[in-house]
């Protein structure tokens, strides 16, 4: 009886795995411009310039408490989506410019992975000081202590290098790869590289919106792609994947 059972099992065709390449391709295309778009709007409408003292930031948030609370949500896509957005650009550019893409992605992702969990932003402390009525002088000392923390200093340096150099290289890779409109790669490279040097929150916000347009170049490329260009098809467990003829 056992051989017959095995024969029937072997003869029964198994349902092929569901192909979800289109889902991931479109998802990456949608996510790619959102982080810089959200952070650009956050900077653009911020009631305070970057680099202001903690006390000045608290005073600005106290005068615009409702707006400050709303703007915090615009930063959420940046914190959640910058890593997959970076991956989207790298995935699009990797074939046409493999070395530039690898260098840019390594620096950008290293900066993201160091910065997001380790950097405690003064903006959040200032907002909580206003909304929870904490003592400003005490919170200012906490903020100063965080800024002097060696771990945070290293994380901040890595994050800046990731944004400035990593996105510069990824933009150049996107331009050189020919996978997306060339001008979007130029905007991505220029937006990331110039961000720390922009004077005031308005210029910084505009610069990040320009960077978002650069990321959208990867979106255009992903939406134009066929699934077979995006990735190999799914395979049944125990079988080897074979490249499709493009």
GROMACS .gro file of C-alpha atoms in nm:
model
  246
    1UNK     CA    1   0.000   0.000   0.000
    2UNK     CA    2   0.283   0.240   0.074
    3UNK     CA    3   0.424   0.241  -0.284
    4UNK     CA    4   0.078   0.316  -0.425
    5UNK     CA    5   0.035   0.604  -0.179
    6UNK     CA    6   0.373   0.747  -0.272
    7UNK     CA    7   0.294   0.713  -0.641
    8UNK     CA    8  -0.036   0.895  -0.608
    9UNK     CA    9   0.131   1.171  -0.405
   10UNK     CA   10   0.403   1.212  -0.666
   11UNK     CA   11   0.150   1.216  -0.946
   12UNK     CA   12  -0.060   1.490  -0.786
   13UNK     CA   13   0.058   1.826  -0.924
   14UNK     CA   14   0.142   2.077  -0.657
   15UNK     CA   15   0.011   2.428  -0.684
   16UNK     CA   16   0.293   2.663  -0.785
   17UNK     CA   17   0.395   2.929  -0.532
   18UNK     CA   18   0.212   3.258  -0.565
   19UNK     CA   19   0.411   3.517  -0.758
   20UNK     CA   20   0.430   3.834  -0.545
   21UNK     CA   21   0.705   4.010  -0.738
   22UNK     CA   22   0.459   4.268  -0.867
   23UNK     CA   23   0.350   4.348  -0.512
   24UNK     CA   24   0.705   4.416  -0.395
   25UNK     CA   25   0.793   4.610  -0.710
   26UNK     CA   26   0.494   4.844  -0.679
   27UNK     CA   27   0.536   4.876  -0.301
   28UNK     CA   28   0.897   4.989  -0.340
   29UNK     CA   29   0.790   5.232  -0.613
   30UNK     CA   30   0.529   5.387  -0.384
   31UNK     CA   31   0.758   5.406  -0.079
   32UNK     CA   32   1.066   5.547  -0.255
   33UNK     CA   33   0.978   5.921  -0.258
   34UNK     CA   34   0.777   5.933   0.066
   35UNK     CA   35   1.056   5.962   0.329
   36UNK     CA   36   1.218   6.272   0.179
   37UNK     CA   37   0.880   6.417   0.087
   38UNK     CA   38   0.761   6.393   0.447
   39UNK     CA   39   1.081   6.527   0.597
   40UNK     CA   40   1.096   6.804   0.338
   41UNK     CA   41   0.750   6.924   0.440
   42UNK     CA   42   0.852   6.894   0.805
   43UNK     CA   43   1.149   7.125   0.746
   44UNK     CA   44   0.957   7.359   0.518
   45UNK     CA   45   0.683   7.436   0.771
   46UNK     CA   46   0.893   7.409   1.087
   47UNK     CA   47   0.858   7.707   1.322
   48UNK     CA   48   1.229   7.697   1.404
   49UNK     CA   49   1.553   7.681   1.207
   50UNK     CA   50   1.788   7.391   1.252
   51UNK     CA   51   2.081   7.458   1.482
   52UNK     CA   52   1.883   7.676   1.722
   53UNK     CA   53   1.942   7.633   2.094
   54UNK     CA   54   1.720   7.398   2.291
   55UNK     CA   55   1.564   7.691   2.473
   56UNK     CA   56   1.482   7.868   2.145
   57UNK     CA   57   1.327   7.550   2.006
   58UNK     CA   58   1.110   7.511   2.316
   59UNK     CA   59   0.996   7.872   2.286
   60UNK     CA   60   0.908   7.826   1.916
   61UNK     CA   61   0.716   7.506   1.987
   62UNK     CA   62   0.530   7.672   2.274
   63UNK     CA   63   0.420   7.948   2.037
   64UNK     CA   64   0.316   7.698   1.768
   65UNK     CA   65   0.228   7.391   1.973
   66UNK     CA   66  -0.046   7.257   1.745
   67UNK     CA   67   0.163   7.297   1.430
   68UNK     CA   68   0.462   7.132   1.598
   69UNK     CA   69   0.245   6.835   1.693
   70UNK     CA   70   0.120   6.790   1.338
   71UNK     CA   71   0.465   6.827   1.183
   72UNK     CA   72   0.600   6.540   1.393
   73UNK     CA   73   0.383   6.304   1.185
   74UNK     CA   74   0.545   6.427   0.864
   75UNK     CA   75   0.877   6.291   0.992
   76UNK     CA   76   0.732   5.942   1.041
   77UNK     CA   77   0.774   5.826   0.677
   78UNK     CA   78   1.140   5.932   0.697
   79UNK     CA   79   1.206   5.716   1.003
   80UNK     CA   80   1.008   5.418   0.877
   81UNK     CA   81   1.069   5.434   0.504
   82UNK     CA   82   1.418   5.565   0.431
   83UNK     CA   83   1.579   5.220   0.444
   84UNK     CA   84   1.337   5.060   0.194
   85UNK     CA   85   1.353   5.376  -0.020
   86UNK     CA   86   1.733   5.346  -0.030
   87UNK     CA   87   1.695   4.980  -0.117
   88UNK     CA   88   1.459   5.073  -0.403
   89UNK     CA   89   1.719   5.302  -0.561
   90UNK     CA   90   1.992   5.042  -0.515
   91UNK     CA   91   1.776   4.770  -0.670
   92UNK     CA   92   1.707   4.982  -0.977
   93UNK     CA   93   2.066   5.099  -1.031
   94UNK     CA   94   2.258   4.786  -0.935
   95UNK     CA   95   2.283   4.632  -1.283
   96UNK     CA   96   2.386   4.942  -1.474
   97UNK     CA   97   2.630   5.076  -1.213
   98UNK     CA   98   2.713   4.792  -0.974
   99UNK     CA   99   3.018   4.938  -0.800
  100UNK     CA  100   2.875   5.287  -0.749
  101UNK     CA  101   2.550   5.136  -0.626
  102UNK     CA  102   2.726   4.905  -0.383
  103UNK     CA  103   2.938   5.185  -0.235
  104UNK     CA  104   2.643   5.424  -0.208
  105UNK     CA  105   2.406   5.166  -0.061
  106UNK     CA  106   2.661   5.051   0.197
  107UNK     CA  107   2.724   5.406   0.320
  108UNK     CA  108   2.360   5.513   0.311
  109UNK     CA  109   2.227   5.203   0.486
  110UNK     CA  110   2.506   5.209   0.744
  111UNK     CA  111   2.415   5.568   0.826
  112UNK     CA  112   2.045   5.485   0.852
  113UNK     CA  113   2.100   5.180   1.070
  114UNK     CA  114   2.332   5.373   1.302
  115UNK     CA  115   2.131   5.693   1.315
  116UNK     CA  116   1.773   5.580   1.362
  117UNK     CA  117   1.817   5.371   1.678
  118UNK     CA  118   2.098   5.572   1.838
  119UNK     CA  119   2.030   5.941   1.773
  120UNK     CA  120   1.787   6.099   2.019
  121UNK     CA  121   1.662   6.415   1.856
  122UNK     CA  122   1.638   6.744   2.045
  123UNK     CA  123   1.314   6.829   1.862
  124UNK     CA  124   1.128   6.550   2.037
  125UNK     CA  125   1.266   6.654   2.374
  126UNK     CA  126   1.164   7.012   2.309
  127UNK     CA  127   0.813   6.907   2.207
  128UNK     CA  128   0.773   6.691   2.517
  129UNK     CA  129   0.904   6.974   2.733
  130UNK     CA  130   0.625   7.195   2.601
  131UNK     CA  131   0.341   6.943   2.609
  132UNK     CA  132   0.433   6.777   2.942
  133UNK     CA  133   0.540   7.102   3.108
  134UNK     CA  134   0.886   6.978   3.199
  135UNK     CA  135   1.148   7.211   3.342
  136UNK     CA  136   1.327   7.372   3.048
  137UNK     CA  137   1.664   7.407   3.222
  138UNK     CA  138   1.666   7.041   3.326
  139UNK     CA  139   1.569   6.919   2.981
  140UNK     CA  140   1.832   7.144   2.824
  141UNK     CA  141   2.097   6.975   3.038
  142UNK     CA  142   1.969   6.634   2.925
  143UNK     CA  143   1.988   6.744   2.563
  144UNK     CA  144   2.344   6.872   2.609
  145UNK     CA  145   2.442   6.541   2.772
  146UNK     CA  146   2.297   6.347   2.478
  147UNK     CA  147   2.484   6.563   2.230
  148UNK     CA  148   2.811   6.490   2.414
  149UNK     CA  149   2.749   6.115   2.433
  150UNK     CA  150   3.025   5.936   2.233
  151UNK     CA  151   2.786   5.677   2.096
  152UNK     CA  152   2.552   5.945   1.968
  153UNK     CA  153   2.844   6.142   1.823
  154UNK     CA  154   2.958   5.839   1.622
  155UNK     CA  155   2.603   5.762   1.512
  156UNK     CA  156   2.551   6.123   1.403
  157UNK     CA  157   2.873   6.117   1.200
  158UNK     CA  158   2.774   5.792   1.028
  159UNK     CA  159   2.427   5.927   0.956
  160UNK     CA  160   2.565   6.247   0.801
  161UNK     CA  161   2.810   6.048   0.588
  162UNK     CA  162   2.524   5.822   0.478
  163UNK     CA  163   2.306   6.115   0.372
  164UNK     CA  164   2.579   6.329   0.216
  165UNK     CA  165   2.810   6.073   0.055
  166UNK     CA  166   2.583   5.769   0.034
  167UNK     CA  167   2.298   5.947  -0.144
  168UNK     CA  168   2.546   6.131  -0.364
  169UNK     CA  169   2.687   5.800  -0.487
  170UNK     CA  170   2.342   5.644  -0.524
  171UNK     CA  171   2.227   5.942  -0.728
  172UNK     CA  172   2.529   5.912  -0.954
  173UNK     CA  173   2.463   5.539  -0.983
  174UNK     CA  174   2.100   5.600  -1.077
  175UNK     CA  175   2.212   5.853  -1.340
  176UNK     CA  176   2.486   5.629  -1.479
  177UNK     CA  177   2.274   5.312  -1.483
  178UNK     CA  178   2.033   5.450  -1.742
  179UNK     CA  179   1.748   5.271  -1.562
  180UNK     CA  180   1.571   5.596  -1.467
  181UNK     CA  181   1.555   5.946  -1.617
  182UNK     CA  182   1.906   6.087  -1.586
  183UNK     CA  183   1.792   6.414  -1.428
  184UNK     CA  184   1.635   6.228  -1.135
  185UNK     CA  185   1.973   6.079  -1.050
  186UNK     CA  186   2.128   6.426  -1.061
  187UNK     CA  187   1.859   6.562  -0.826
  188UNK     CA  188   1.911   6.274  -0.583
  189UNK     CA  189   2.287   6.329  -0.579
  190UNK     CA  190   2.257   6.706  -0.540
  191UNK     CA  191   1.981   6.695  -0.278
  192UNK     CA  192   2.161   6.455  -0.046
  193UNK     CA  193   2.501   6.617  -0.082
  194UNK     CA  194   2.386   6.975  -0.021
  195UNK     CA  195   2.136   6.913   0.262
  196UNK     CA  196   2.368   6.985   0.559
  197UNK     CA  197   2.482   7.309   0.399
  198UNK     CA  198   2.139   7.461   0.332
  199UNK     CA  199   2.079   7.788   0.522
  200UNK     CA  200   1.759   7.781   0.726
  201UNK     CA  201   1.468   7.542   0.746
  202UNK     CA  202   1.300   7.668   0.427
  203UNK     CA  203   1.601   7.599   0.206
  204UNK     CA  204   1.656   7.264   0.378
  205UNK     CA  205   1.295   7.169   0.317
  206UNK     CA  206   1.315   7.260  -0.051
  207UNK     CA  207   1.638   7.063  -0.081
  208UNK     CA  208   1.474   6.753   0.064
  209UNK     CA  209   1.176   6.789  -0.170
  210UNK     CA  210   1.426   6.797  -0.457
  211UNK     CA  211   1.579   6.478  -0.314
  212UNK     CA  212   1.232   6.321  -0.304
  213UNK     CA  213   1.197   6.385  -0.678
  214UNK     CA  214   1.530   6.208  -0.722
  215UNK     CA  215   1.401   5.907  -0.530
  216UNK     CA  216   1.091   5.915  -0.752
  217UNK     CA  217   1.321   5.830  -1.042
  218UNK     CA  218   1.351   5.482  -0.892
  219UNK     CA  219   0.971   5.472  -0.869
  220UNK     CA  220   0.941   5.545  -1.242
  221UNK     CA  221   1.192   5.272  -1.324
  222UNK     CA  222   1.020   5.017  -1.099
  223UNK     CA  223   0.676   5.086  -1.246
  224UNK     CA  224   0.812   5.050  -1.600
  225UNK     CA  225   0.983   4.721  -1.517
  226UNK     CA  226   0.846   4.379  -1.594
  227UNK     CA  227   0.840   4.136  -1.304
  228UNK     CA  228   1.106   3.923  -1.475
  229UNK     CA  229   1.335   4.226  -1.486
  230UNK     CA  230   1.268   4.298  -1.120
  231UNK     CA  231   1.354   3.955  -0.980
  232UNK     CA  232   1.361   3.583  -1.052
  233UNK     CA  233   1.026   3.403  -1.042
  234UNK     CA  234   0.924   3.195  -0.738
  235UNK     CA  235   1.014   2.824  -0.729
  236UNK     CA  236   0.879   2.523  -0.549
  237UNK     CA  237   1.072   2.414  -0.237
  238UNK     CA  238   1.358   2.184  -0.326
  239UNK     CA  239   1.402   2.314  -0.682
  240UNK     CA  240   1.659   2.552  -0.815
  241UNK     CA  241   1.568   2.887  -0.966
  242UNK     CA  242   1.649   2.935  -1.333
  243UNK     CA  243   1.687   3.280  -1.486
  244UNK     CA  244   1.406   3.376  -1.718
  245UNK     CA  245   1.483   3.479  -2.076
  246UNK     CA  246   1.429   3.856  -2.082
   0.00000   0.00000   0.00000
